[in-house]
Amino acid sequence: MFYLTSGVLFLLVALSAPAYAEQNLLEGGLLLTAAALSVMALALILTLRSLARRNAKLSRQKQSFQRLLAETPGIIAILDKNLLLINASSSLKSLVTEQDHSTLAIPVPLFADANGSIDLLPEIRQQLKQQGIWHGEVWLKNEHHCEAFKISVHNLSSHQGKTSTYILFGQNITKFRQLAAHQQQQQLRDDTTLLPNQLLFIEQVRQAIASCDEHYPSAALLILDFVVASQSEREVRLNEQQILDIATNLKLLVPETLLLARFQHNIFSILVPPHLCKQYNTIFLNQLAHKLIAGFNQVDSQGMRSPLRIYIGISISPNDGDNVDLLLNSALKAANRASEQSDSALCFADSANQQQAPDFLAMEAELYRSAAHGEFDLYFQPKFSISSNRIVGFEALLRWPSPKRGMLPPPTFMPLVEETGLIINLDRLVFRKACQQVSYWQQTGLMRGRLALNISIQHFTQRDFLRYLQDTLTEFELAASLFELELPESIFNHPTIWLRERLHSLERLGFKLILDNFGDGISSITQLRLFPLHGVKLAPALVKYIEQQEQQRNICATLIRLIGYMELDVTATNIETEMQAYLLHVMGCDCQQGHRFSRAVPAEDIGQLLLKENQLLNNQRQLAN
C-alpha cells in the first residue's frame, strides 16, 4: 500500500513537470505501480498460505478432538449455559440418547441416587454460577442405563459468569462401587448362606440394646446350635451343603421382621428387636422356638426321622445381660444346657422362664380346643353411680374354666390368645354369649343400663366385623343401644378416614363407643374431638396413686374436667379404696367400678347382687325418715 501511494504522488509531480519529461515519468510510474501490485499479490499469497496452514491445524485439532470423544473410556461433554449438550463423547452419547448425533440439545440426566429421585442439575447450575466449577459423584440414569460416575464441570471462560459454555469430564465408577459393595458384603455376610455374619449380628445386637427404653425395655436373642447325630449317636460336623439347606429352611421359618444370622460354623442366631419384644415376650419366644424345632424335626416318606438336631438357647435383656457379651454368653450357655436335655430342645437363660417353657405349647392346644367347644364363661362386674348408690351397668369379663388348670382370669391366658390370633374367635364368642345373657335379663327384669364389652383391635379391623355384630343382634332380636363397646387406643394407629367411617357405622347401628384406658397411651384430647366417641374409661395407672400423689390428683382432675367440657361420659375402673372413690367423685367422675364395690361375678349371682342393692337403698330411706 505504501508503494502504491508513492507511485500516485510521483505521477502527480510528473504531470506538473515540463513536457519533455512526460514520457519518462509515465514509464516510471507504471513501473512503480507494477511493483506495488506485485508486492500486494505476494502478501495475499502469504496470507492465504497462512490461513491454509491454520485451517489444516484446526482440522487436525478437530479430528483429534473427535477421535478423543470417540475413543476416551471416560465421558467428555461441552455444555451450554443451560447445561444442555453441545457435543459429547461417544460413551456419553450412548448413555443419554440412542442416536449418535454430533450435536445434541438435550440435558444430561444426572442424579444423586440410583433411583433417579434427586435431580442434581439445579445444584450444579447454582454452584457453577457462584464458583465456576463443580465436582462430585453422580448417577447417570435413563430408561435403559443406570451407571455411577465421578465428574467435574468447569467454566471455559477466563471471566467467571461471562460465558455460556462449560466442559464436563468424568470417569465411570460403577464397577468400582460394585467391587466395594462386594467387599463390604464379604466383610458383613457369610459366603455360603449370604446371611449376616457374626460381626454384623453383634453390631445389630449392640444397637438394639442401646435403643431399649421405658416403652420397649427388652431385646431377645436366640442361639440355634445344629448338630447331626450318626448311627452311633456321635455328633458329626456339618458340611457346607447341609449348612446351606439349614439356612434355606430358616429363612422360611423365621419372620422377616427378625434378624437371622450365621453366628459360627453350625450355629445360627436370631435377634428380636425391642419393638417386637413385647410385654409378654416369653410367649412369642416359646412359639418361635417350638416352630423352629417342629420345622427341623420332620419325618420322611419312609417314616425315618431326620438326624439333624437343633438346640435353642434364649436370653432376654436386661435380666440375662445388659450388654452384648453378657446377653450372648447367656444364650450360648442356655443352648448348651438344651443340648444336655434331649433331642432338639429349647432352654431359657432365666430359670423362671424355663419353668414355664414346656407349658405354653400345651396351653395353646388347650385354648384352641376350649374355643372350638365354647368352653369360656362370662363374669360381670357392675358399674356404680356414686351419687345414686345404684348399679348403672355391667362389664362382661372373660373367664376360662380350664379342665386342667381351674378357673383362669384373662391375664393368665389373654397374651397367648392375642399372639395366636385366637382373640378374634373369642371376641365373637363373648359377643354371642353377651347377647344371650342380655336377652335373658330383659325377660327377667334384671337388665341395668348397658353391658360393656372389650373389643380387640384384631377383631375391630376385620372386614366382616360390622356384619357379624349386626347379624348376631338380629338373631337375638336385640338393639345395639343395650351395649357399650370399649375400644383400645391402638385404633388411632389406623387411617383417620377409615377409622371415622367405621366408628360412624357403629354409632348408626346404635352402639355406645367408649375409649378404653384413656391417659395411658397415644390418645389425646384432640382425638376425642375428631371421632364419634361417647365416653372414656380412665386408665388404672391414673387412679392408682391419687391418694398419695398430689400431682397425680391434679392430672386426673384436669382430664376429667376436660372430658366433661366435651360432654363425654367418664368411668373410672380398678377402684380399690373408699378414698379413691371419694376423690374421683369430687373431681366429677360419678361412674366407677372396681373391687371396692364388687368383684366380677357369674351371671347367676346378678339377681342376688341387685337384691342386696335394693335392701341397702331401703335401709337408707328408713334412716332418712
mmCIF file with all atom_site columns, N, CA, C and O in Angstrom, residues 191-207:
data_model
loop_
_atom_site.group_PDB
_atom_site.id
_atom_site.type_symbol
_atom_site.label_atom_id
_atom_site.label_alt_id
_atom_site.label_comp_id
_atom_site.label_asym_id
_atom_site.label_entity_id
_atom_site.label_seq_id
_atom_site.pdbx_PDB_ins_code
_atom_site.Cartn_x
_atom_site.Cartn_y
_atom_site.Cartn_z
_atom_site.occupancy
_atom_site.B_iso_or_equiv
_atom_site.pdbx_formal_charge
_atom_site.auth_seq_id
_atom_site.auth_comp_id
_atom_site.auth_asym_id
_atom_site.auth_atom_id
_atom_site.pdbx_PDB_model_num
ATOM 1  N N  . ASP A 1 191 ? -20.292 -66.151 53.390 1.00 0.00 ? 191 ASP A N  1
ATOM 2  C CA . ASP A 1 191 ? -20.113 -66.505 51.977 1.00 0.00 ? 191 ASP A CA 1
ATOM 3  C C  . ASP A 1 191 ? -21.065 -67.605 51.520 1.00 0.00 ? 191 ASP A C  1
ATOM 4  O O  . ASP A 1 191 ? -21.583 -67.574 50.406 1.00 0.00 ? 191 ASP A O  1
ATOM 5  N N  . THR A 1 192 ? -21.320 -68.578 52.379 1.00 0.00 ? 192 THR A N  1
ATOM 6  C CA . THR A 1 192 ? -22.127 -69.731 51.983 1.00 0.00 ? 192 THR A CA 1
ATOM 7  C C  . THR A 1 192 ? -23.614 -69.412 51.946 1.00 0.00 ? 192 THR A C  1
ATOM 8  O O  . THR A 1 192 ? -24.312 -69.692 50.971 1.00 0.00 ? 192 THR A O  1
ATOM 9  N N  . THR A 1 193 ? -24.122 -68.790 53.015 1.00 0.00 ? 193 THR A N  1
ATOM 10 C CA . THR A 1 193 ? -25.569 -68.573 53.152 1.00 0.00 ? 193 THR A CA 1
ATOM 11 C C  . THR A 1 193 ? -26.013 -67.176 52.750 1.00 0.00 ? 193 THR A C  1
ATOM 12 O O  . THR A 1 193 ? -27.209 -66.942 52.580 1.00 0.00 ? 193 THR A O  1
ATOM 13 N N  . LEU A 1 194 ? -25.055 -66.239 52.639 1.00 0.00 ? 194 LEU A N  1
ATOM 14 C CA . LEU A 1 194 ? -25.327 -64.827 52.363 1.00 0.00 ? 194 LEU A CA 1
ATOM 15 C C  . LEU A 1 194 ? -26.124 -64.162 53.483 1.00 0.00 ? 194 LEU A C  1
ATOM 16 O O  . LEU A 1 194 ? -26.664 -63.066 53.316 1.00 0.00 ? 194 LEU A O  1
ATOM 17 N N  . LEU A 1 195 ? -26.200 -64.821 54.625 1.00 0.00 ? 195 LEU A N  1
ATOM 18 C CA . LEU A 1 195 ? -26.826 -64.220 55.799 1.00 0.00 ? 195 LEU A CA 1
ATOM 19 C C  . LEU A 1 195 ? -25.828 -63.289 56.484 1.00 0.00 ? 195 LEU A C  1
ATOM 20 O O  . LEU A 1 195 ? -24.616 -63.408 56.281 1.00 0.00 ? 195 LEU A O  1
ATOM 21 N N  . PRO A 1 196 ? -26.312 -62.346 57.306 1.00 0.00 ? 196 PRO A N  1
ATOM 22 C CA . PRO A 1 196 ? -25.377 -61.540 58.102 1.00 0.00 ? 196 PRO A CA 1
ATOM 23 C C  . PRO A 1 196 ? -24.460 -62.448 58.923 1.00 0.00 ? 196 PRO A C  1
ATOM 24 O O  . PRO A 1 196 ? -24.898 -63.482 59.430 1.00 0.00 ? 196 PRO A O  1
ATOM 25 N N  . ASN A 1 197 ? -23.193 -62.048 59.034 1.00 0.00 ? 197 ASN A N  1
ATOM 26 C CA . ASN A 1 197 ? -22.262 -62.856 59.796 1.00 0.00 ? 197 ASN A CA 1
ATOM 27 C C  . ASN A 1 197 ? -22.193 -62.387 61.243 1.00 0.00 ? 197 ASN A C  1
ATOM 28 O O  . ASN A 1 197 ? -22.954 -61.506 61.664 1.00 0.00 ? 197 ASN A O  1
ATOM 29 N N  . GLN A 1 198 ? -21.281 -62.969 61.992 1.00 0.00 ? 198 GLN A N  1
ATOM 30 C CA . GLN A 1 198 ? -21.189 -62.667 63.416 1.00 0.00 ? 198 GLN A CA 1
ATOM 31 C C  . GLN A 1 198 ? -20.884 -61.192 63.666 1.00 0.00 ? 198 GLN A C  1
ATOM 32 O O  . GLN A 1 198 ? -21.453 -60.573 64.576 1.00 0.00 ? 198 GLN A O  1
ATOM 33 N N  . LEU A 1 199 ? -20.014 -60.602 62.848 1.00 0.00 ? 199 LEU A N  1
ATOM 34 C CA . LEU A 1 199 ? -19.631 -59.199 63.031 1.00 0.00 ? 199 LEU A CA 1
ATOM 35 C C  . LEU A 1 199 ? -20.843 -58.287 62.918 1.00 0.00 ? 199 LEU A C  1
ATOM 36 O O  . LEU A 1 199 ? -21.081 -57.425 63.775 1.00 0.00 ? 199 LEU A O  1
ATOM 37 N N  . LEU A 1 200 ? -21.626 -58.465 61.855 1.00 0.00 ? 200 LEU A N  1
ATOM 38 C CA . LEU A 1 200 ? -22.808 -57.624 61.658 1.00 0.00 ? 200 LEU A CA 1
ATOM 39 C C  . LEU A 1 200 ? -23.862 -57.906 62.719 1.00 0.00 ? 200 LEU A C  1
ATOM 40 O O  . LEU A 1 200 ? -24.521 -56.986 63.219 1.00 0.00 ? 200 LEU A O  1
ATOM 41 N N  . PHE A 1 201 ? -24.040 -59.167 63.085 1.00 0.00 ? 201 PHE A N  1
ATOM 42 C CA . PHE A 1 201 ? -25.048 -59.525 64.080 1.00 0.00 ? 201 PHE A CA 1
ATOM 43 C C  . PHE A 1 201 ? -24.739 -58.872 65.428 1.00 0.00 ? 201 PHE A C  1
ATOM 44 O O  . PHE A 1 201 ? -25.630 -58.307 66.072 1.00 0.00 ? 201 PHE A O  1
ATOM 45 N N  . ILE A 1 202 ? -23.491 -58.926 65.853 1.00 0.00 ? 202 ILE A N  1
ATOM 46 C CA . ILE A 1 202 ? -23.109 -58.330 67.139 1.00 0.00 ? 202 ILE A CA 1
ATOM 47 C C  . ILE A 1 202 ? -23.365 -56.826 67.130 1.00 0.00 ? 202 ILE A C  1
ATOM 48 O O  . ILE A 1 202 ? -23.849 -56.256 68.119 1.00 0.00 ? 202 ILE A O  1
ATOM 49 N N  . GLU A 1 203 ? -23.075 -56.178 66.011 1.00 0.00 ? 203 GLU A N  1
ATOM 50 C CA . GLU A 1 203 ? -23.321 -54.738 65.922 1.00 0.00 ? 203 GLU A CA 1
ATOM 51 C C  . GLU A 1 203 ? -24.808 -54.437 66.003 1.00 0.00 ? 203 GLU A C  1
ATOM 52 O O  . GLU A 1 203 ? -25.229 -53.471 66.660 1.00 0.00 ? 203 GLU A O  1
ATOM 53 N N  . GLN A 1 204 ? -25.635 -55.269 65.365 1.00 0.00 ? 204 GLN A N  1
ATOM 54 C CA . GLN A 1 204 ? -27.078 -55.067 65.424 1.00 0.00 ? 204 GLN A CA 1
ATOM 55 C C  . GLN A 1 204 ? -27.608 -55.297 66.840 1.00 0.00 ? 204 GLN A C  1
ATOM 56 O O  . GLN A 1 204 ? -28.509 -54.585 67.298 1.00 0.00 ? 204 GLN A O  1
ATOM 57 N N  . VAL A 1 205 ? -27.044 -56.283 67.540 1.00 0.00 ? 205 VAL A N  1
ATOM 58 C CA . VAL A 1 205 ? -27.448 -56.524 68.925 1.00 0.00 ? 205 VAL A CA 1
ATOM 59 C C  . VAL A 1 205 ? -27.076 -55.326 69.787 1.00 0.00 ? 205 VAL A C  1
ATOM 60 O O  . VAL A 1 205 ? -27.862 -54.885 70.642 1.00 0.00 ? 205 VAL A O  1
ATOM 61 N N  . ARG A 1 206 ? -25.901 -54.781 69.560 1.00 0.00 ? 206 ARG A N  1
ATOM 62 C CA . ARG A 1 206 ? -25.453 -53.611 70.328 1.00 0.00 ? 206 ARG A CA 1
ATOM 63 C C  . ARG A 1 206 ? -26.413 -52.437 70.118 1.00 0.00 ? 206 ARG A C  1
ATOM 64 O O  . ARG A 1 206 ? -26.797 -51.749 71.076 1.00 0.00 ? 206 ARG A O  1
ATOM 65 N N  . GLN A 1 207 ? -26.811 -52.205 68.889 1.00 0.00 ? 207 GLN A N  1
ATOM 66 C CA . GLN A 1 207 ? -27.743 -51.114 68.604 1.00 0.00 ? 207 GLN A CA 1
ATOM 67 C C  . GLN A 1 207 ? -29.112 -51.387 69.207 1.00 0.00 ? 207 GLN A C  1
ATOM 68 O O  . GLN A 1 207 ? -29.775 -50.457 69.696 1.00 0.00 ? 207 GLN A O  1
#
